[in-house]
mmCIF file with all atom_site columns, C-alpha atoms in Angstrom:
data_model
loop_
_atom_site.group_PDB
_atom_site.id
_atom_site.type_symbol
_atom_site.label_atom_id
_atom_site.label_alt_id
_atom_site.label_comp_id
_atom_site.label_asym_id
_atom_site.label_entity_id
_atom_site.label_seq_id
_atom_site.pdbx_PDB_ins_code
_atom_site.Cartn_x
_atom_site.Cartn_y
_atom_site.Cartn_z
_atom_site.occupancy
_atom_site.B_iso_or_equiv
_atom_site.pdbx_formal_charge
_atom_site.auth_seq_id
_atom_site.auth_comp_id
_atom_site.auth_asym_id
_atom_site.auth_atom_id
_atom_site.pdbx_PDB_model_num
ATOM 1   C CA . UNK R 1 1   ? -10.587 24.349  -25.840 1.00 0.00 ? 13  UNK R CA 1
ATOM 2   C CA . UNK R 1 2   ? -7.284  24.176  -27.513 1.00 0.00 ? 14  UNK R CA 1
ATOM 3   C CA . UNK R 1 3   ? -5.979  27.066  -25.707 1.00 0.00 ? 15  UNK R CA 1
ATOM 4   C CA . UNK R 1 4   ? -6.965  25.488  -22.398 1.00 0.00 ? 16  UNK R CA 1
ATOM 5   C CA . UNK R 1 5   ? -4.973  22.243  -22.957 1.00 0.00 ? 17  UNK R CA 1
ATOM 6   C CA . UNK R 1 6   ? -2.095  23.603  -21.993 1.00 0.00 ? 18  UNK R CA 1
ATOM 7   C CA . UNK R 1 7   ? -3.243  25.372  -18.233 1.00 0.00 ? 19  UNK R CA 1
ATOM 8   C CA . UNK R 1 8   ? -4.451  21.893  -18.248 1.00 0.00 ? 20  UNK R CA 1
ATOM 9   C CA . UNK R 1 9   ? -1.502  19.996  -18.543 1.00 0.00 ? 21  UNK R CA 1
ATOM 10  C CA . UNK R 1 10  ? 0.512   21.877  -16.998 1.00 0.00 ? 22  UNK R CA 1
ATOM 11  C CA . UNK R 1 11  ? -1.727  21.433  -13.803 1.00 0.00 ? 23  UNK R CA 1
ATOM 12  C CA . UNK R 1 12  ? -1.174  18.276  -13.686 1.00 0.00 ? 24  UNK R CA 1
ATOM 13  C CA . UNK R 1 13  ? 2.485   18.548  -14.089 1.00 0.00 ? 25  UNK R CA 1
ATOM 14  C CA . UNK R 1 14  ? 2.116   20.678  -10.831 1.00 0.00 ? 26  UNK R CA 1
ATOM 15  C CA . UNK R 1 15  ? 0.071   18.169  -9.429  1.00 0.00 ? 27  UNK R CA 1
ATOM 16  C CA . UNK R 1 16  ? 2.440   15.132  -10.006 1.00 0.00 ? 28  UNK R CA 1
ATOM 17  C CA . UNK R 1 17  ? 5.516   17.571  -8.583  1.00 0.00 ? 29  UNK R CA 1
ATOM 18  C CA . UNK R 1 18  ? 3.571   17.883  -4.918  1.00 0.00 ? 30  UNK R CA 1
ATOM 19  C CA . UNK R 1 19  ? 2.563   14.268  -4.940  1.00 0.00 ? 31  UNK R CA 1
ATOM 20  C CA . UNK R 1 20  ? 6.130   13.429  -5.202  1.00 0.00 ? 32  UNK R CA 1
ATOM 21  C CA . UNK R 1 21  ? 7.827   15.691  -2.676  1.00 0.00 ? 33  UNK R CA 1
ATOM 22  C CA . UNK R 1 22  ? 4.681   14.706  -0.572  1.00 0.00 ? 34  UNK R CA 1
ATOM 23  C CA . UNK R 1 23  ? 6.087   11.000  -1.219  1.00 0.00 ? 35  UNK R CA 1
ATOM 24  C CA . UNK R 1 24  ? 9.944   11.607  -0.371  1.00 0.00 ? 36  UNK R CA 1
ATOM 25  C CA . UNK R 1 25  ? 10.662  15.376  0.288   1.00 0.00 ? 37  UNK R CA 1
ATOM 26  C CA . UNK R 1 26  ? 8.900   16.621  3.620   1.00 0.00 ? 38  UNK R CA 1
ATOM 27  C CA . UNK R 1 27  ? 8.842   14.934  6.855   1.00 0.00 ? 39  UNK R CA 1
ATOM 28  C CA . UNK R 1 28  ? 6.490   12.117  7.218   1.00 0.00 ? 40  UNK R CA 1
ATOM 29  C CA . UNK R 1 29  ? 3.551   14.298  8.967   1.00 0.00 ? 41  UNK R CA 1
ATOM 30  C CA . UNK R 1 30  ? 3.898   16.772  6.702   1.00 0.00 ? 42  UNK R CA 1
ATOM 31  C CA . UNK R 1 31  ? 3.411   14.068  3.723   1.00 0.00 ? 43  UNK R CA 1
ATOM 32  C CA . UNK R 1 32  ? 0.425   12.934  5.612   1.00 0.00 ? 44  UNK R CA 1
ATOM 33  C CA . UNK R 1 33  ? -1.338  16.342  5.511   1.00 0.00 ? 45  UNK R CA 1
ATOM 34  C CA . UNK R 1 34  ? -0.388  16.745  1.842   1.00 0.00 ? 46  UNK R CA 1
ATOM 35  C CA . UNK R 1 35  ? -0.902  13.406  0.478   1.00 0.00 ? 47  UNK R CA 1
ATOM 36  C CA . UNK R 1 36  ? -4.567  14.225  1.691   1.00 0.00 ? 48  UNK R CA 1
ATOM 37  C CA . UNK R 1 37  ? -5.163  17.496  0.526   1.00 0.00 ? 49  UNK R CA 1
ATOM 38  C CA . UNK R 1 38  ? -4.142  15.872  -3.441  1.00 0.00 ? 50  UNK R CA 1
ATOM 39  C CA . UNK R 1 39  ? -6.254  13.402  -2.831  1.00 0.00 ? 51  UNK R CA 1
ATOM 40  C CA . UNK R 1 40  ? -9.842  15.765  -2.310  1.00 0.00 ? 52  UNK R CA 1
ATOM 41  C CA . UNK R 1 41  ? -8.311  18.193  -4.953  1.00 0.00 ? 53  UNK R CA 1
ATOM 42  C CA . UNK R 1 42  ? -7.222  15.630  -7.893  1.00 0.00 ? 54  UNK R CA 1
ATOM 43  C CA . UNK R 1 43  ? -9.714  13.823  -9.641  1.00 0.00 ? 55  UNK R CA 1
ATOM 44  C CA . UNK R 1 44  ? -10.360 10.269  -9.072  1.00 0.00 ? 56  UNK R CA 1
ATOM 45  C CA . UNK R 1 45  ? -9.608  9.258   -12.814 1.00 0.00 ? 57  UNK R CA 1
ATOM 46  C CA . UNK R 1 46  ? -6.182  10.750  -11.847 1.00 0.00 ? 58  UNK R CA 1
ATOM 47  C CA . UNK R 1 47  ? -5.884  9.219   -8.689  1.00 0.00 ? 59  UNK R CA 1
ATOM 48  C CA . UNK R 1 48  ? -6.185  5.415   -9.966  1.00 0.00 ? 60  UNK R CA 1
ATOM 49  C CA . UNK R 1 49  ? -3.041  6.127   -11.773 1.00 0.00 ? 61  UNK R CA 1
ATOM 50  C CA . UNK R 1 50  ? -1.116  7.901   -8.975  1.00 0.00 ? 62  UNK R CA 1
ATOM 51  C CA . UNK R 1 51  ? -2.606  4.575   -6.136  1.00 0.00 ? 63  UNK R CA 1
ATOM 52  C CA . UNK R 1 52  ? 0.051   2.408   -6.849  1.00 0.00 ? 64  UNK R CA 1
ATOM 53  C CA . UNK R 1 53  ? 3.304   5.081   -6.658  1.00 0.00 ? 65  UNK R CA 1
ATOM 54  C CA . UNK R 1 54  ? 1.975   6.102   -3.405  1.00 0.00 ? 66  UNK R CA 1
ATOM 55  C CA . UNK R 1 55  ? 1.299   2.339   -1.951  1.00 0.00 ? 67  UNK R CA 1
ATOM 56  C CA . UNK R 1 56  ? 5.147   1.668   -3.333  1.00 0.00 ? 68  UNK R CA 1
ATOM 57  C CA . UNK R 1 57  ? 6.732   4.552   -1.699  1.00 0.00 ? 69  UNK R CA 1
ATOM 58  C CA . UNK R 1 58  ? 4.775   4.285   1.649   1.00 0.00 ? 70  UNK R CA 1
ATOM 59  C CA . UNK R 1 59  ? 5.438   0.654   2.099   1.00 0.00 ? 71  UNK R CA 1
ATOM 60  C CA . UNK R 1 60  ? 8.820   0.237   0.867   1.00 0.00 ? 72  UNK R CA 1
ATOM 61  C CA . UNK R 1 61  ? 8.401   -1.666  -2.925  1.00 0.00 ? 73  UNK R CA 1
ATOM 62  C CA . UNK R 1 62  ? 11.294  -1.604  -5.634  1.00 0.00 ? 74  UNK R CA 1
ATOM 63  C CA . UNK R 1 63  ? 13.635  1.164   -5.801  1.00 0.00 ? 75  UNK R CA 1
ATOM 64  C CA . UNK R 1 64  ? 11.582  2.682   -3.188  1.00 0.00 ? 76  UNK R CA 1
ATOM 65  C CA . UNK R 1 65  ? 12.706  2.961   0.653   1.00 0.00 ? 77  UNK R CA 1
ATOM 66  C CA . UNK R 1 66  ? 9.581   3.068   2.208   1.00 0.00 ? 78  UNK R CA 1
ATOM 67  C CA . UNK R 1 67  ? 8.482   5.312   5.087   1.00 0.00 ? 79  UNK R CA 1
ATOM 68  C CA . UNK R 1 68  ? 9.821   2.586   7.392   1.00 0.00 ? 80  UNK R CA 1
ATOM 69  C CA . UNK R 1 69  ? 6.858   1.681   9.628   1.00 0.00 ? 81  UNK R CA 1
ATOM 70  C CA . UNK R 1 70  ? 8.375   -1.285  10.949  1.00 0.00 ? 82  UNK R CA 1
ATOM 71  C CA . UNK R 1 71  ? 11.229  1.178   12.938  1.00 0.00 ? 83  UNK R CA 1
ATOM 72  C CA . UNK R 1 72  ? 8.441   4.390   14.480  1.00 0.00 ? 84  UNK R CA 1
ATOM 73  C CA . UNK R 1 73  ? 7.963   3.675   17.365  1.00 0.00 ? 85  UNK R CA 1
ATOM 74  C CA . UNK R 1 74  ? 5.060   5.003   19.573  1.00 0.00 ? 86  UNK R CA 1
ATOM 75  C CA . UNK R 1 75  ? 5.538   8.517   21.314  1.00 0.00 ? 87  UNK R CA 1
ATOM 76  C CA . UNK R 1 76  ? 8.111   9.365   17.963  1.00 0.00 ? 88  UNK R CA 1
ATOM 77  C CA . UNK R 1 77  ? 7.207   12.480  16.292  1.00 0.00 ? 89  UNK R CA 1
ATOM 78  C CA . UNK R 1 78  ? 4.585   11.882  13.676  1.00 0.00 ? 90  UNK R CA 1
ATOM 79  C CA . UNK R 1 79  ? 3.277   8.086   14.766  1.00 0.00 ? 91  UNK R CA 1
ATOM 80  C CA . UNK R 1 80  ? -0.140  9.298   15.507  1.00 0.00 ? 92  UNK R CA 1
ATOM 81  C CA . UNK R 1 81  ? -0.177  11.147  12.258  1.00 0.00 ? 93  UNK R CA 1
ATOM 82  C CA . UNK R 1 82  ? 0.656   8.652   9.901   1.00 0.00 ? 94  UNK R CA 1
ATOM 83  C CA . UNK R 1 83  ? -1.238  5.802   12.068  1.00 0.00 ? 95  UNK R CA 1
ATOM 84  C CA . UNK R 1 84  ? -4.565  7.983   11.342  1.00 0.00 ? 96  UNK R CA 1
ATOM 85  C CA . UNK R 1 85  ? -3.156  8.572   7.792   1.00 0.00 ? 97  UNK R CA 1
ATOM 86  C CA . UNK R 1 86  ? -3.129  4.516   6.927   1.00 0.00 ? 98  UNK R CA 1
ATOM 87  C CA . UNK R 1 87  ? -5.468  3.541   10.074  1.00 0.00 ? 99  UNK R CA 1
ATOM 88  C CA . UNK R 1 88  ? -9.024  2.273   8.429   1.00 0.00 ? 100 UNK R CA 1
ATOM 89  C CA . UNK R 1 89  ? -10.840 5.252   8.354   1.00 0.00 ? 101 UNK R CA 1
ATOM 90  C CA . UNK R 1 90  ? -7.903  7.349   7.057   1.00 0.00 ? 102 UNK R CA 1
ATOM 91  C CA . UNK R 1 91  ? -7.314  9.662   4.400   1.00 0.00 ? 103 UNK R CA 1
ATOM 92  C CA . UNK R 1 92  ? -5.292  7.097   2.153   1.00 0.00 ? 104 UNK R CA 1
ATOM 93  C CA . UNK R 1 93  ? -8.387  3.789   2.646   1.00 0.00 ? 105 UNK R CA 1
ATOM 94  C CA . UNK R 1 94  ? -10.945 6.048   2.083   1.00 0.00 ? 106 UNK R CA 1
ATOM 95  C CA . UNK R 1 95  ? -9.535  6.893   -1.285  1.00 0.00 ? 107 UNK R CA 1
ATOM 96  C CA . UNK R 1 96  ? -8.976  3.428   -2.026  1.00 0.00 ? 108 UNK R CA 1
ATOM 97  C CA . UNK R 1 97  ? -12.675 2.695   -1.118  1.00 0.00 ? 109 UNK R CA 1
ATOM 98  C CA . UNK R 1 98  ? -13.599 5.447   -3.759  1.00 0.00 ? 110 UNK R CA 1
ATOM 99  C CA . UNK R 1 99  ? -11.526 3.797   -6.755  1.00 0.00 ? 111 UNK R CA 1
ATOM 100 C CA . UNK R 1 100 ? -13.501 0.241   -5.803  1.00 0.00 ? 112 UNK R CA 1
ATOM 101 C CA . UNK R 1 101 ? -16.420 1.904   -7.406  1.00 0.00 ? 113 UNK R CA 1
ATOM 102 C CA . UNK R 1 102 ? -14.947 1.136   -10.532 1.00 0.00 ? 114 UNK R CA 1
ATOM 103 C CA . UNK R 1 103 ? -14.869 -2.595  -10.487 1.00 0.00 ? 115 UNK R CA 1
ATOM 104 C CA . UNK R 1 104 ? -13.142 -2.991  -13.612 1.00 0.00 ? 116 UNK R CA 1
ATOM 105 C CA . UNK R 1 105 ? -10.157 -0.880  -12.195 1.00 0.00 ? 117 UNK R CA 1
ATOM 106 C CA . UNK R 1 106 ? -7.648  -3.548  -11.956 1.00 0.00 ? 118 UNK R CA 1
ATOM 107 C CA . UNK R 1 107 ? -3.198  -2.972  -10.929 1.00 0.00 ? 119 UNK R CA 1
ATOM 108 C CA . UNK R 1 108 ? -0.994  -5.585  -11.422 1.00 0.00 ? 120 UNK R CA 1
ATOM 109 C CA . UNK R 1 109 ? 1.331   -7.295  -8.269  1.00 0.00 ? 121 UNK R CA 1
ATOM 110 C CA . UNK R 1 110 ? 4.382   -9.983  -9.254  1.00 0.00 ? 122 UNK R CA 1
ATOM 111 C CA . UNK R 1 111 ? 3.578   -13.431 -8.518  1.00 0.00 ? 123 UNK R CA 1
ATOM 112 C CA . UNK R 1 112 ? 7.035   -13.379 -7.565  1.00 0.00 ? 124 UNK R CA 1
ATOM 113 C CA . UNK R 1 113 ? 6.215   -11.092 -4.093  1.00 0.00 ? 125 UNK R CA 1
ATOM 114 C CA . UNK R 1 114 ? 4.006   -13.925 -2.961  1.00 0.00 ? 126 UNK R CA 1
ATOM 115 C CA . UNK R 1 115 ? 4.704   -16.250 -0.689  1.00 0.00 ? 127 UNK R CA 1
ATOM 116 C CA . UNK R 1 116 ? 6.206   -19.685 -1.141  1.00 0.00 ? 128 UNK R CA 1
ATOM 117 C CA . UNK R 1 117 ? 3.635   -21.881 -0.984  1.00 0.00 ? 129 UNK R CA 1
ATOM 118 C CA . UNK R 1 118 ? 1.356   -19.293 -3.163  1.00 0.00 ? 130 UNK R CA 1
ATOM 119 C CA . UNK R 1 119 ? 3.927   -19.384 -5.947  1.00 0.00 ? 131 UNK R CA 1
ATOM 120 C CA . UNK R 1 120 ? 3.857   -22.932 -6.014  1.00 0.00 ? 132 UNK R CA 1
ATOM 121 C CA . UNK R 1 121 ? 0.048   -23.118 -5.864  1.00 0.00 ? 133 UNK R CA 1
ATOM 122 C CA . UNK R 1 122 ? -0.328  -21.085 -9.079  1.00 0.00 ? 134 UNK R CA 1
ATOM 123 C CA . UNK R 1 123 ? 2.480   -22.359 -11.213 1.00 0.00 ? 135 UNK R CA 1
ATOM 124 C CA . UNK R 1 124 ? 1.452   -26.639 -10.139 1.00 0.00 ? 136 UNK R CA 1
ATOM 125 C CA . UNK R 1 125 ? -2.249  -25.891 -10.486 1.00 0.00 ? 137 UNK R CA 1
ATOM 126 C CA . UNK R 1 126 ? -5.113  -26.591 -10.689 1.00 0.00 ? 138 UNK R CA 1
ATOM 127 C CA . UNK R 1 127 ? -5.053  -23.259 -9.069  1.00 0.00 ? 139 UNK R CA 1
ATOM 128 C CA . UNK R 1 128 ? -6.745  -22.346 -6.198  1.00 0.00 ? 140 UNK R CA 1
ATOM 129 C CA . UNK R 1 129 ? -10.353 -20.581 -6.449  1.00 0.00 ? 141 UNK R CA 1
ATOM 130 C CA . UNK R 1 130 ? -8.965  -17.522 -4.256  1.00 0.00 ? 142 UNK R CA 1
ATOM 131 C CA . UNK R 1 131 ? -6.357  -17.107 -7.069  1.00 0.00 ? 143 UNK R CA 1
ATOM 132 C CA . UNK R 1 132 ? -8.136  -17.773 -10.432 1.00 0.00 ? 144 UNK R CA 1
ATOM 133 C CA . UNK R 1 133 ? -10.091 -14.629 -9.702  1.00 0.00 ? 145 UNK R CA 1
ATOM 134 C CA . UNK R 1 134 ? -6.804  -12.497 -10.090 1.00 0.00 ? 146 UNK R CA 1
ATOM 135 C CA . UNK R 1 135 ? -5.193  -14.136 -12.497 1.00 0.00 ? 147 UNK R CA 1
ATOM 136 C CA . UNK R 1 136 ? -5.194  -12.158 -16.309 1.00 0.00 ? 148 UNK R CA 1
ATOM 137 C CA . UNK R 1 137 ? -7.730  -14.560 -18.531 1.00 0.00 ? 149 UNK R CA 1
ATOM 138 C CA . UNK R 1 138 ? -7.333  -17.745 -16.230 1.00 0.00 ? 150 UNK R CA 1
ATOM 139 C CA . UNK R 1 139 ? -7.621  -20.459 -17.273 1.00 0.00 ? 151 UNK R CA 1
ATOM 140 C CA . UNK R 1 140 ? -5.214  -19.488 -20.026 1.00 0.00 ? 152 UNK R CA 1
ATOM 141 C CA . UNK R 1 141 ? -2.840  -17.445 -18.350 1.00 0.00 ? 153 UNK R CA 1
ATOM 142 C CA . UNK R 1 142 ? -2.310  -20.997 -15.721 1.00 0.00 ? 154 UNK R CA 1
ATOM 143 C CA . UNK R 1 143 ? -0.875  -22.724 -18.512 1.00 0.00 ? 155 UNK R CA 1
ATOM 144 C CA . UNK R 1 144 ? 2.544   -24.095 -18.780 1.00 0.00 ? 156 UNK R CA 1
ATOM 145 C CA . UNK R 1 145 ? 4.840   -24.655 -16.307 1.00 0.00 ? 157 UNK R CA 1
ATOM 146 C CA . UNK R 1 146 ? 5.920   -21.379 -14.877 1.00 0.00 ? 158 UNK R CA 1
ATOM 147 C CA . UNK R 1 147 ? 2.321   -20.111 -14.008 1.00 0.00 ? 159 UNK R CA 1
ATOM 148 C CA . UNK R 1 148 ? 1.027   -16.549 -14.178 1.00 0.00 ? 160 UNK R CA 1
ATOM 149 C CA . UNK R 1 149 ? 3.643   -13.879 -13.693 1.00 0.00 ? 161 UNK R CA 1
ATOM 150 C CA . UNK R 1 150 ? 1.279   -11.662 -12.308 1.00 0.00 ? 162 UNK R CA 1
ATOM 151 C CA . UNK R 1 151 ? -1.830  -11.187 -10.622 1.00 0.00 ? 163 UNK R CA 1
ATOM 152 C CA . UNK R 1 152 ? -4.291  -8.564  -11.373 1.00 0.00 ? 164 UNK R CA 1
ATOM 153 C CA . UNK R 1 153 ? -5.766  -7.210  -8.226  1.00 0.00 ? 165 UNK R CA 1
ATOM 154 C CA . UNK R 1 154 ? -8.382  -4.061  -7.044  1.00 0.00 ? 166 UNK R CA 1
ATOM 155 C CA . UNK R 1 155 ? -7.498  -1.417  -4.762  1.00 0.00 ? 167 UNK R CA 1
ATOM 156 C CA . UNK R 1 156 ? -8.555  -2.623  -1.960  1.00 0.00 ? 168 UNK R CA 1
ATOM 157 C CA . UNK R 1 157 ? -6.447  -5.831  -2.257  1.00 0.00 ? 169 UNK R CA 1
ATOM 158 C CA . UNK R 1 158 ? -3.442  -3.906  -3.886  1.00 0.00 ? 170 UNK R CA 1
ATOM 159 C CA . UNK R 1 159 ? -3.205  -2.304  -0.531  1.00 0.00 ? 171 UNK R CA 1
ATOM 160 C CA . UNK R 1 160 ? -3.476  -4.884  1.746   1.00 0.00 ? 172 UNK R CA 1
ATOM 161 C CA . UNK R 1 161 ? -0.979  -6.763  -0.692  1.00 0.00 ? 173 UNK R CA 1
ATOM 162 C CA . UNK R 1 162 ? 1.573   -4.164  -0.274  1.00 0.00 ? 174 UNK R CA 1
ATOM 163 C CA . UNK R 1 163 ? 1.063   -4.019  3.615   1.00 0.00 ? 175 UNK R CA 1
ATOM 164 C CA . UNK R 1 164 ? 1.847   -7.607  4.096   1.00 0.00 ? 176 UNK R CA 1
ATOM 165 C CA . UNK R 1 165 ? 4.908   -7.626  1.526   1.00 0.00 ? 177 UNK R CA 1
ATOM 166 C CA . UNK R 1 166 ? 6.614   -5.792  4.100   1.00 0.00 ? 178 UNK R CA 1
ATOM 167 C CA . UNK R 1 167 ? 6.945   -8.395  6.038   1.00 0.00 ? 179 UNK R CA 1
ATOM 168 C CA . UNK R 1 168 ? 8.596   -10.149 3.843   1.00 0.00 ? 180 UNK R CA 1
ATOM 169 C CA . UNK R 1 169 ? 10.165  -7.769  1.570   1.00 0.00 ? 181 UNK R CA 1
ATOM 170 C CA . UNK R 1 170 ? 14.260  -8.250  1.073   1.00 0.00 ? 182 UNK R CA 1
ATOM 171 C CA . UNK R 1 171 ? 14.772  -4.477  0.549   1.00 0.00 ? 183 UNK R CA 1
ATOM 172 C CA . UNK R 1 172 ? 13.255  -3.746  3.815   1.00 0.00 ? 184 UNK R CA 1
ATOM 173 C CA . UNK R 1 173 ? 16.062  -5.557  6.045   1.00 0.00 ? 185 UNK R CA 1
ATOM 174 C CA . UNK R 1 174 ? 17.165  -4.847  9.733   1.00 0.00 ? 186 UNK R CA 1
ATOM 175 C CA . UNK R 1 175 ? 16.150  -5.536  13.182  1.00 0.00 ? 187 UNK R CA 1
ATOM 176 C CA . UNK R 1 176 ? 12.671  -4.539  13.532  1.00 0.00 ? 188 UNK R CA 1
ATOM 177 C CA . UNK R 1 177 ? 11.679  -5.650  10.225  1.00 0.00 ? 189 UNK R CA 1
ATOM 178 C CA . UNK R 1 178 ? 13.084  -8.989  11.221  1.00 0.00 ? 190 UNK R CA 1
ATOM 179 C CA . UNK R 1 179 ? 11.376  -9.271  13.902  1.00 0.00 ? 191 UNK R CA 1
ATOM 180 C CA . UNK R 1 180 ? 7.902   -8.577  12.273  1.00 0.00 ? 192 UNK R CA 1
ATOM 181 C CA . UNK R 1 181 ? 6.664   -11.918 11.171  1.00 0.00 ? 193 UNK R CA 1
ATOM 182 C CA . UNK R 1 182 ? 6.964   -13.180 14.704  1.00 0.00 ? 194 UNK R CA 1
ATOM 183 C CA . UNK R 1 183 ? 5.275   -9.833  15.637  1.00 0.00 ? 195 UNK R CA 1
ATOM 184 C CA . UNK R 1 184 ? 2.428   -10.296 13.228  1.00 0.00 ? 196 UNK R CA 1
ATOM 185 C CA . UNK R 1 185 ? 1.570   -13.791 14.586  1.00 0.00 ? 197 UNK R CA 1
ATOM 186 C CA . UNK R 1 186 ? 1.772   -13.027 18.683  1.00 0.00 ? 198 UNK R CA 1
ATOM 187 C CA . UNK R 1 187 ? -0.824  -10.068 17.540  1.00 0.00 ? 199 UNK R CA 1
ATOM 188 C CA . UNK R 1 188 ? -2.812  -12.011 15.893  1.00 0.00 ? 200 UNK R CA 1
ATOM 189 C CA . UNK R 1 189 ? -3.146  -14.584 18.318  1.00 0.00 ? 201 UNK R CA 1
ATOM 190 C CA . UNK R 1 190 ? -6.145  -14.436 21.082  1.00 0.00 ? 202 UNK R CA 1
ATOM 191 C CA . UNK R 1 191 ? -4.438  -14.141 24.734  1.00 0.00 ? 203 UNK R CA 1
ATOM 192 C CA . UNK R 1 192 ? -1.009  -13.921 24.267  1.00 0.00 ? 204 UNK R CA 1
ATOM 193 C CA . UNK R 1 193 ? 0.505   -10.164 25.028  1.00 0.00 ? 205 UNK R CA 1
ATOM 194 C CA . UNK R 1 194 ? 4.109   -9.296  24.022  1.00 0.00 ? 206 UNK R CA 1
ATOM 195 C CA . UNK R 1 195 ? 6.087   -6.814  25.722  1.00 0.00 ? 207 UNK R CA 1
ATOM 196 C CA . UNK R 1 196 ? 9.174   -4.449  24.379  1.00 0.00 ? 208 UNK R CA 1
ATOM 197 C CA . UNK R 1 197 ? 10.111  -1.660  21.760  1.00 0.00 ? 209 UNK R CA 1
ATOM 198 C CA . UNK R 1 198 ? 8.984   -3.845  18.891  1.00 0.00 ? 210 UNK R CA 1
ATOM 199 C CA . UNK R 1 199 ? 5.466   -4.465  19.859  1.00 0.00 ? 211 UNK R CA 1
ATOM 200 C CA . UNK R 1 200 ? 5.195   -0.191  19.695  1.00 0.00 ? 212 UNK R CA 1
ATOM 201 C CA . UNK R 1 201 ? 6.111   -0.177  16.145  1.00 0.00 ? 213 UNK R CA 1
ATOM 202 C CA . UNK R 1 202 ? 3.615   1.644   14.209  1.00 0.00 ? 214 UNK R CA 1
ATOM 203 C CA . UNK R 1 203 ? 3.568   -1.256  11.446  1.00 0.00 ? 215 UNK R CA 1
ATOM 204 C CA . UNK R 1 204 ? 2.164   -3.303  14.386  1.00 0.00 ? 216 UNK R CA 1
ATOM 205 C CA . UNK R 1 205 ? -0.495  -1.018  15.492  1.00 0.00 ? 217 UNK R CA 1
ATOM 206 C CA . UNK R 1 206 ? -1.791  -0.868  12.370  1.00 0.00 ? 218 UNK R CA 1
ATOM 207 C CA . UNK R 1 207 ? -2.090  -4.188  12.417  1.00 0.00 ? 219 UNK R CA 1
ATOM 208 C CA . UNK R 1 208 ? -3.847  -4.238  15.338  1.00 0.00 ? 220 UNK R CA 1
ATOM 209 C CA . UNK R 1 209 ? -5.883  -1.505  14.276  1.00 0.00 ? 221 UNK R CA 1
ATOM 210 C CA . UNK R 1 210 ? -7.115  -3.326  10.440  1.00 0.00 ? 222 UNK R CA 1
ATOM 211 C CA . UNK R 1 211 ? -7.848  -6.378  12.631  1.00 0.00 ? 223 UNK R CA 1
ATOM 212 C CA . UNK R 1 212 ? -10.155 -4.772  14.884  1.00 0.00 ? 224 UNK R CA 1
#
């Protein structure tokens, strides 16, 4: 056992080197294909851990760019790839719908990437049912006058949170993305069809696709 520790280990070290140029190094179809072959060949205790570097580099969160869904545009090289790769029955949900089998698998998201309104909510209280349930040993954590700092969230909703903070993420500035909100709200909306580059974007068919 000892003298298998180390093929071990360095597997993984292997591992973590293809999940990262599948992150930043090839071009986005390319990361697609590889990104999915880690994710049948890694185990899932490994994958929890690895969830929330891919969700940040795919979606733009910290020091990370983001794959920049907001500017492919449909008929662009790779926009049906990736748009499968994220789309609801994609390689990248279907591993997140593996890790909820683990209910006490839990990743932290700031408070502070939260709207307006739900940053006030949690630091004026009471706070709201929908919240409590995330928050780190509410009722405690409510206490005092700046709130929680963060909330404490599943897979599932890690995801989904990292798909809307696009929207409003400062790091992910320009045209397109400043268009978005508007974008998100006319395809949202029953009977109203937009026309134009923007509506193409593959941010919004996704959208359109996790709505449907």
């Amino acid at each position: 056992l000892i003298l298998l520790q180390p093929s071990v280990a360095l597997l993984y070290q292997q591992y973590q080197g293809c999940l990262v140029a599948a992150l930043d190094t090839y071009p986005l179809d390319k990361r697609c294909s590889e990104l999915n072959h880690l994710f049948q060949e890694l185990p899932l205790k490994e994958l929890q851990h690895y969830l929330p570097t891919v969700l940040e580099h795919v979606f733009g969160f910290g020091a990370n760019l983001g794959w920049g869904l907001q500017s492919i545009q449909h008929g662009q090289p790779g926009f049906d790839t990736i748009r499968y790769f994220l789309g609801p029955e994609g390689p990248l949900l279907r591993l997140v719908y593996r890790l909820l089998s683990d209910v006490g698998l839990k990743y932290d998201f700031p408070v502070s990437c939260l709207p307006p309104d739900a940053q006030r909510s949690l630091s004026a209280g009471p706070v709201p049912p929908f919240w409590a349930a995330k928050i780190p040993s509410y009722p405690a954590a409510g206490v005092g006058s700046q709130g929680p700092t963060t909330l404490q969230l599943n897979a599932f909703e890690l995801y989904m949170f990292h798909f809307a903070y696009l929207v409003v993420n400062p790091s992910q500035l320009g045209s397109p993305h400043q268009q978005l909100p508007v974008l998100m709200e006319v395809a949202g909306s029953e009977g109203l069809r937009a026309t134009g580059r923007a509506m193409e974007c593959l941010y919004v068919a996704l959208l359109q696709d996790y709505l449907h």
